[in-house]
Amino acid sequence: MTMIDRRSLLAGGAALLAAQATPAATAPATLKAAAAQRGRRFGSAFAWAPPGRDAASFDNLAYAALLQRDCAVLVAENQMKWQALRPSPDRFDFAQFDAMVDWAMRHGFAMRGHTLLWAYSKWFPAWLNNQDFGQRPATAAAAILDRHIDTVAKRYGGKIHSYDVVNEAVDPDTGGLRETSLSRAMGGTANVLDHAFRTARAAAPHAELVYNDYMSWEDGNEKHRAGVLKLLEEFHRRGTPVDALGVQSHIGLFQPTTNAAAVAHRLEPEWRRFLDRVVAMGYRLVITEFDVRDRGLPAAIGPRDRGVADFARAYLDIMLSYPELGDVLAWGLSDRYSWLRGFEPRPDGAIARGCPYDMDLRPKPLRDAMIAALAVGVPTKR
Ligand code: XIL
């Protein structure tokens, strides 16, 4: 039995449950090992928090043990975003993110960088939304953007092997590109995005450059998927240096159902058509923020966990049938610290169960479904 199993037994006092959750002898014991079997890295988001805080931070011993058990690659949930790093046009604050990168390097993790530009006003720092770019707005805005990407990418160098250079530039309601203060100053969003990728390529020539977005396989994502395909085609045509599509993968069951597998089966063909078109253009794929929204499933833990696991298994089986798929990252390992609890509370008030480990950091059926999918995927092609 591994360290973390012992820890959760002691913490949760649930020997029987944990024993039942242990996968069959032939399955790899960890997410990391399962992914490695097919040449992939599994990983997760983690956080910075003040010492002693109950958070998804490396300073939380129980959570750090999970990260070390299951992950080969990490990503900062919030600490590399402009809101964290860039308090003003002239100042950077690297304290928290530096501490995370240092910890990750000391413990032998690879690191992804999220994100060099969240191209969505809602998530810009207030100063950037209100910035007066003066008489030559295009030059001034480009200088602020360049300085950001250049400074961050050069500071971390080879420590970060993959960047979500641009995040969420496509408006899901229209499929068009979102406008921001930068796009207004620089003559359109396409200019901003090209600029970001070119600057990132120059500053981090070693790194995989990713366009990351949340177009997903559920109903209602049609325009979002079409918009992302159009953007990727335009990148291709203009020679913008984009290596991969980051598929965030905050998948979910939103309508009441007790048959997650049937829902997945219905969604599969159109999702495959989308992925086929992405890889046909020469892009690789990364799963950047996987978790499962369980609003449509019953509150009872048994059927809910089963539904989440079945839905995830079907989704991951599809994703893992693409040799172009590289890293697979979860947006947190435990329900205890998941953003879903606050972002999308269930109408019945029950705690969302979209992560591989529960509120007490005990493995759930989802964890085993993820291990099984990772272990049987096609090998990744570099
Ligand atoms: C979320 C974090 O998890 C939250 O803590 C924060 O308040 C908002 O951002 N897509 C992304 C991530 O690209 O950066 C988001 O992370 C989740 C959705």
Coordinates of C-alpha atoms and ligand atoms in Angstrom, one line a residue:
M1 CA 0.0 0.0 0.0
T2 CA 1.3 3.4 -0.9
M3 CA 1.8 6.4 1.4
I4 CA -1.3 8.2 0.4
D5 CA -3.5 5.2 0.7
R6 CA -2.3 4.8 4.3
R7 CA -2.8 8.5 4.9
S8 CA -6.4 8.5 3.6
L9 CA -7.2 5.4 5.6
L10 CA -6.1 7.0 8.7
A11 CA -7.7 10.3 7.8
G12 CA -11.0 8.9 6.6
G13 CA -11.2 5.8 8.7
A14 CA -12.7 4.1 5.7
A15 CA -10.6 1.0 5.2
L16 CA -13.3 -0.9 3.5
L17 CA -14.2 1.8 1.0
A18 CA -10.6 2.4 0.1
A19 CA -9.9 -1.2 -0.4
Q20 CA -12.9 -1.6 -2.7
A21 CA -11.7 1.4 -4.7
T22 CA -8.3 -0.1 -5.4
P23 CA -8.1 -1.1 -9.0
A24 CA -7.6 -4.7 -10.2
A25 CA -4.1 -6.0 -9.8
T26 CA -3.3 -5.6 -13.5
A27 CA -4.2 -1.8 -13.6
P28 CA -1.5 0.7 -12.8
A29 CA -1.8 2.0 -9.3
T30 CA -1.5 5.7 -10.1
L31 CA -2.7 8.2 -12.8
K32 CA 0.9 9.0 -13.4
A33 CA 1.9 5.4 -14.1
A34 CA -1.1 4.8 -16.3
A35 CA -0.3 7.8 -18.5
A36 CA 3.4 6.9 -18.6
Q37 CA 2.4 3.5 -20.0
R38 CA 1.4 5.3 -23.2
G39 CA 4.2 7.8 -23.2
R40 CA 2.1 10.6 -21.6
R41 CA 2.3 12.8 -18.6
F42 CA -0.6 13.1 -16.3
G43 CA -0.9 16.2 -14.1
S44 CA -3.0 18.6 -12.2
A45 CA -3.6 22.2 -11.3
F46 CA -2.3 23.3 -7.9
A47 CA -2.2 26.5 -5.9
W48 CA -0.3 28.8 -3.7
A49 CA -1.7 29.5 -0.2
P50 CA -0.3 30.9 3.0
P51 CA 1.3 28.2 5.2
G52 CA -1.2 26.3 7.2
R53 CA -4.2 27.1 5.0
D54 CA -6.4 24.2 4.0
A55 CA -5.9 24.6 0.2
A56 CA -4.7 22.8 -2.9
S57 CA -1.2 24.0 -2.3
F58 CA 2.2 22.3 -2.1
D59 CA 2.3 23.4 1.5
N60 CA -0.6 21.2 2.3
L61 CA 1.1 17.9 3.1
A62 CA -1.9 15.7 2.3
Y63 CA -2.4 17.4 -1.0
A64 CA 1.3 17.5 -1.9
A65 CA 1.4 13.7 -1.3
L66 CA -1.4 13.3 -3.8
L67 CA 0.4 15.5 -6.3
Q68 CA 3.6 13.5 -5.9
R69 CA 1.7 10.2 -6.2
D70 CA -0.3 10.9 -9.3
C71 CA 1.3 13.8 -11.2
A72 CA 4.3 14.2 -13.5
V73 CA 3.3 17.7 -14.6
L74 CA 1.7 20.6 -12.7
V75 CA 0.1 23.9 -13.6
A76 CA -0.7 26.9 -11.4
E77 CA -4.5 27.3 -11.1
N78 CA -4.3 31.1 -10.8
Q79 CA -0.8 32.3 -10.0
M80 CA 0.6 32.8 -13.5
K81 CA -2.4 34.8 -14.7
W82 CA -2.0 38.6 -15.3
Q83 CA -4.2 39.3 -12.3
A84 CA -1.6 37.6 -10.1
L85 CA 1.6 38.5 -11.9
R86 CA 1.0 42.0 -13.2
P87 CA -0.4 44.4 -10.5
S88 CA 0.3 47.4 -12.8
P89 CA 1.7 48.1 -16.3
D90 CA 5.2 48.7 -14.8
R91 CA 5.3 46.1 -12.1
F92 CA 5.5 42.3 -11.8
D93 CA 5.0 40.2 -8.7
F94 CA 6.5 36.8 -9.0
A95 CA 6.6 35.8 -5.4
Q96 CA 3.8 33.2 -5.3
F97 CA 4.4 31.7 -8.8
D98 CA 8.1 31.5 -8.2
A99 CA 7.5 29.5 -5.0
M100 CA 5.3 27.1 -7.0
V101 CA 7.8 26.6 -9.8
D102 CA 10.6 26.1 -7.3
W103 CA 8.7 23.5 -5.4
A104 CA 7.7 21.7 -8.6
M105 CA 11.4 21.7 -9.9
R106 CA 12.7 20.5 -6.5
H107 CA 10.3 17.6 -6.7
G108 CA 10.9 16.6 -10.2
F109 CA 7.7 17.8 -11.9
A110 CA 7.4 19.3 -15.3
M111 CA 5.4 22.6 -15.5
R112 CA 2.8 24.0 -17.9
G113 CA 2.2 27.7 -18.0
H114 CA -1.3 29.0 -17.8
T115 CA -1.8 31.5 -19.3
L116 CA 0.2 34.2 -21.1
L117 CA -3.0 35.9 -22.2
W118 CA -6.5 35.2 -21.0
A119 CA -8.1 37.0 -24.0
Y120 CA -11.3 37.9 -22.1
S121 CA -12.0 41.3 -20.5
K122 CA -13.7 39.6 -17.6
W123 CA -10.4 38.2 -16.5
F124 CA -8.2 41.1 -17.4
P125 CA -6.8 43.1 -14.4
A126 CA -8.9 46.2 -14.0
W127 CA -6.0 48.5 -15.0
L128 CA -5.7 46.8 -18.3
N129 CA -9.4 47.2 -19.1
N130 CA -9.1 50.9 -18.3
Q131 CA -5.7 51.5 -19.8
D132 CA -5.2 54.7 -21.8
F133 CA -2.9 53.6 -24.7
G134 CA -2.2 57.2 -25.7
Q135 CA -1.5 58.7 -29.2
R136 CA -0.1 55.5 -30.7
P137 CA -2.4 52.8 -29.1
A138 CA -1.3 49.9 -31.3
T139 CA 2.4 50.4 -30.4
A140 CA 1.7 51.0 -26.7
A141 CA -0.7 48.0 -26.3
A142 CA 1.7 45.7 -28.1
A143 CA 4.5 46.9 -25.8
I144 CA 2.6 46.0 -22.7
L145 CA 1.7 42.6 -24.1
D146 CA 5.2 41.9 -25.4
R147 CA 6.8 42.9 -22.2
H148 CA 4.5 40.5 -20.3
I149 CA 5.1 37.5 -22.5
D150 CA 8.8 38.1 -22.9
T151 CA 9.4 38.7 -19.2
V152 CA 7.5 35.6 -18.0
A153 CA 8.8 33.3 -20.7
K154 CA 12.4 34.3 -20.2
R155 CA 12.2 34.3 -16.4
Y156 CA 11.2 30.6 -16.4
G157 CA 13.0 29.4 -19.5
G158 CA 13.3 25.6 -19.8
K159 CA 11.4 25.1 -16.5
I160 CA 8.1 25.5 -18.4
H161 CA 7.8 23.2 -21.4
S162 CA 4.3 24.2 -22.6
Y163 CA 2.3 27.4 -22.5
D164 CA -1.4 28.2 -22.9
V165 CA -0.3 31.2 -24.8
V166 CA -3.9 32.4 -25.4
N167 CA -6.9 31.3 -23.4
E168 CA -10.6 31.6 -24.4
A169 CA -10.5 34.1 -27.2
V170 CA -13.6 32.7 -28.9
D171 CA -17.0 33.9 -27.8
P172 CA -19.1 30.8 -27.3
D173 CA -22.4 32.6 -28.1
T174 CA -21.3 33.8 -31.6
G175 CA -18.2 31.8 -32.5
G176 CA -16.5 35.2 -33.2
L177 CA -13.4 36.6 -31.4
R178 CA -13.9 38.5 -28.1
E179 CA -13.0 42.2 -28.1
T180 CA -10.8 43.6 -25.3
S181 CA -8.9 46.8 -24.6
L182 CA -5.9 45.2 -26.4
S183 CA -7.9 44.3 -29.5
R184 CA -9.4 47.7 -29.8
A185 CA -5.9 49.3 -29.4
M186 CA -4.2 46.8 -31.8
G187 CA -6.7 46.8 -34.7
G188 CA -8.5 43.6 -33.9
T189 CA -8.3 40.4 -31.8
A190 CA -6.5 38.4 -34.6
N191 CA -3.6 40.9 -34.4
V192 CA -3.4 40.5 -30.6
L193 CA -3.4 36.7 -30.8
D194 CA -0.8 36.5 -33.6
H195 CA 1.3 38.9 -31.7
A196 CA 1.1 36.9 -28.5
F197 CA 2.1 33.6 -30.2
R198 CA 5.0 35.2 -32.2
T199 CA 6.4 36.8 -29.0
A200 CA 6.0 33.6 -27.1
R201 CA 7.8 31.6 -29.9
A202 CA 10.7 34.0 -29.8
A203 CA 10.9 34.1 -26.0
A204 CA 10.5 30.4 -25.5
P205 CA 11.5 28.6 -28.6
H206 CA 11.7 25.3 -26.7
A207 CA 8.1 25.4 -25.6
E208 CA 4.9 23.9 -26.9
L209 CA 2.6 26.8 -27.7
V210 CA -1.1 26.1 -27.1
Y211 CA -4.4 27.8 -27.9
N212 CA -6.6 26.8 -25.0
D213 CA -10.4 27.0 -24.9
Y214 CA -13.5 25.4 -23.4
M215 CA -15.4 24.4 -26.5
S216 CA -16.7 21.0 -25.4
W217 CA -18.7 18.0 -26.7
E218 CA -22.0 18.8 -25.0
D219 CA -25.1 20.2 -26.8
G220 CA -24.9 24.0 -27.0
N221 CA -21.2 24.1 -27.9
E222 CA -21.8 24.1 -31.7
K223 CA -20.9 27.7 -32.3
H224 CA -18.0 27.6 -29.9
R225 CA -16.5 24.6 -31.7
A226 CA -17.1 26.2 -35.1
G227 CA -15.4 29.4 -33.9
V228 CA -12.4 27.6 -32.6
L229 CA -12.0 25.6 -35.9
K230 CA -12.2 28.9 -37.8
L231 CA -9.6 30.4 -35.6
L232 CA -7.3 27.4 -35.9
E233 CA -7.7 27.6 -39.7
E234 CA -6.8 31.2 -39.7
F235 CA -3.7 30.6 -37.5
H236 CA -2.7 27.9 -40.0
R237 CA -3.2 30.1 -43.0
R238 CA -1.2 33.0 -41.5
G239 CA 1.6 30.8 -40.2
T240 CA 0.9 31.8 -36.6
P241 CA 3.1 29.6 -34.4
V242 CA 0.5 27.5 -32.6
D243 CA 1.4 23.8 -31.9
A244 CA -1.6 22.4 -30.1
L245 CA -5.2 22.9 -29.2
G246 CA -5.7 22.9 -25.4
V247 CA -9.1 21.2 -24.8
Q248 CA -10.0 22.4 -21.3
S249 CA -12.4 19.4 -20.8
H250 CA -14.6 20.8 -18.0
I251 CA -17.1 18.2 -19.3
G252 CA -20.5 17.8 -17.8
L253 CA -23.9 16.2 -17.5
F254 CA -26.4 19.1 -17.3
Q255 CA -29.8 17.5 -18.0
P256 CA -31.2 15.0 -15.6
T257 CA -30.0 11.5 -16.5
T258 CA -29.2 8.2 -14.9
N259 CA -27.5 6.9 -18.1
A260 CA -24.2 8.8 -18.6
A261 CA -22.9 6.2 -21.0
A262 CA -25.9 6.8 -23.3
V263 CA -25.4 10.5 -23.3
A264 CA -21.7 10.1 -24.1
H265 CA -22.5 7.7 -26.9
R266 CA -24.8 10.3 -28.5
L267 CA -22.2 13.0 -28.3
E268 CA -19.3 11.0 -29.6
P269 CA -19.7 11.3 -33.4
E270 CA -19.8 15.1 -33.5
W271 CA -16.9 15.4 -31.0
R272 CA -14.8 13.1 -33.1
R273 CA -15.5 15.2 -36.2
F274 CA -14.3 18.2 -34.4
L275 CA -11.1 16.6 -33.2
D276 CA -10.5 15.0 -36.6
R277 CA -10.5 18.5 -38.2
V278 CA -8.2 19.9 -35.5
V279 CA -5.6 17.2 -36.0
A280 CA -6.0 17.2 -39.8
M281 CA -4.6 20.8 -39.7
G282 CA -1.5 19.5 -38.0
Y283 CA -2.3 20.5 -34.4
R284 CA -1.5 18.4 -31.4
L285 CA -4.0 18.1 -28.5
V286 CA -3.6 18.6 -24.8
I287 CA -6.2 18.0 -22.1
T288 CA -5.5 21.0 -19.9
E289 CA -8.2 21.3 -17.2
F290 CA -10.2 18.1 -16.9
D291 CA -13.1 17.7 -14.4
V292 CA -16.7 16.6 -14.6
R293 CA -19.8 18.8 -13.8
D294 CA -22.4 16.5 -12.2
R295 CA -25.5 18.7 -12.0
G296 CA -27.6 16.3 -14.1
L297 CA -26.9 13.3 -12.0
P298 CA -28.8 12.2 -8.9
A299 CA -27.5 13.5 -5.5
A300 CA -27.0 10.0 -4.1
I301 CA -23.3 9.4 -4.0
G302 CA -23.3 5.8 -5.5
P303 CA -25.2 6.6 -8.8
R304 CA -23.6 10.0 -9.0
D305 CA -20.0 8.7 -8.8
R306 CA -20.9 5.9 -11.2
G307 CA -22.3 8.4 -13.7
V308 CA -19.3 10.7 -13.4
A309 CA -16.9 7.8 -14.0
D310 CA -18.9 6.4 -16.9
F311 CA -19.1 9.8 -18.6
A312 CA -15.4 10.5 -18.1
R313 CA -14.4 7.1 -19.3
A314 CA -16.2 7.5 -22.5
Y315 CA -14.8 11.0 -23.0
L316 CA -11.2 10.0 -22.2
D317 CA -11.4 6.9 -24.4
I318 CA -12.2 9.2 -27.3
M319 CA -9.5 11.7 -26.5
L320 CA -6.9 8.9 -25.9
S321 CA -7.6 7.3 -29.2
Y322 CA -5.7 10.3 -30.8
P323 CA -1.9 9.8 -30.9
E324 CA -1.7 13.6 -31.2
L325 CA -2.9 13.8 -27.6
G326 CA 0.0 14.7 -25.2
D327 CA -0.3 15.8 -21.6
V328 CA -3.5 15.2 -19.7
L329 CA -4.1 17.5 -16.8
A330 CA -7.0 17.6 -14.2
W331 CA -8.1 21.0 -12.9
G332 CA -7.4 19.8 -9.3
L333 CA -7.3 16.3 -7.8
S334 CA -9.8 16.7 -5.0
D335 CA -13.4 17.8 -4.7
R336 CA -12.4 19.6 -1.5
Y337 CA -10.5 22.3 -3.4
S338 CA -12.3 22.3 -6.7
W339 CA -13.4 25.5 -8.4
L340 CA -16.6 23.8 -9.3
R341 CA -17.9 24.1 -5.8
G342 CA -18.0 27.8 -6.0
F343 CA -18.4 28.4 -9.7
E344 CA -21.2 26.1 -10.4
P345 CA -23.0 24.9 -7.2
R346 CA -25.5 22.1 -7.7
P347 CA -29.1 23.3 -7.3
D348 CA -29.7 20.8 -4.5
G349 CA -26.7 22.2 -2.6
A350 CA -24.7 18.9 -2.7
I351 CA -21.0 19.2 -3.1
A352 CA -19.8 18.7 -6.7
R353 CA -18.0 15.4 -7.2
G354 CA -16.1 16.1 -10.4
C355 CA -12.5 15.3 -9.3
P356 CA -10.7 12.0 -8.9
Y357 CA -10.5 12.3 -5.1
D358 CA -13.2 13.2 -2.7
M359 CA -13.5 15.7 0.1
D360 CA -11.4 13.5 2.3
L361 CA -8.8 12.9 -0.5
R362 CA -10.0 9.4 -0.9
P363 CA -10.1 7.9 -4.5
K364 CA -13.4 7.7 -6.2
P365 CA -14.6 5.6 -9.2
L366 CA -13.6 8.5 -11.4
R367 CA -10.0 8.0 -10.4
D368 CA -10.1 4.4 -11.5
A369 CA -11.9 5.2 -14.7
M370 CA -9.2 7.7 -15.5
I371 CA -6.5 5.2 -14.8
A372 CA -8.2 2.6 -16.9
A373 CA -8.6 5.0 -19.8
L374 CA -5.0 6.3 -19.7
A375 CA -3.6 2.8 -19.5
V376 CA -5.4 1.6 -22.7
G377 CA -5.1 4.8 -24.8
V378 CA -3.0 4.8 -28.0
P379 CA 0.6 5.7 -27.4
T380 CA 1.3 9.4 -27.9
K381 CA 3.2 10.4 -31.0
R382 CA 5.7 13.3 -30.5
Ligands
XIL1 C1 -10.4 29.4 -12.6 C2 -9.9 29.0 -11.3 O1 -10.0 27.7 -11.0 C3 -10.6 29.9 -10.2 O2 -10.0 29.7 -9.0 C4 -10.6 31.3 -10.6 O3 -11.3 32.1 -9.7 C5 -11.1 31.5 -12.0 O4 -10.3 30.7 -12.9 N1 -10.9 28.0 -17.5 C6 -9.6 28.4 -17.3 C7 -9.1 28.5 -15.9 O5 -8.8 28.6 -18.2 O6 -8.1 29.5 -15.7 C8 -10.2 28.8 -14.9 O7 -9.7 28.7 -13.6 C9 -11.3 27.7 -15.1 C10 -11.9 27.8 -16.5

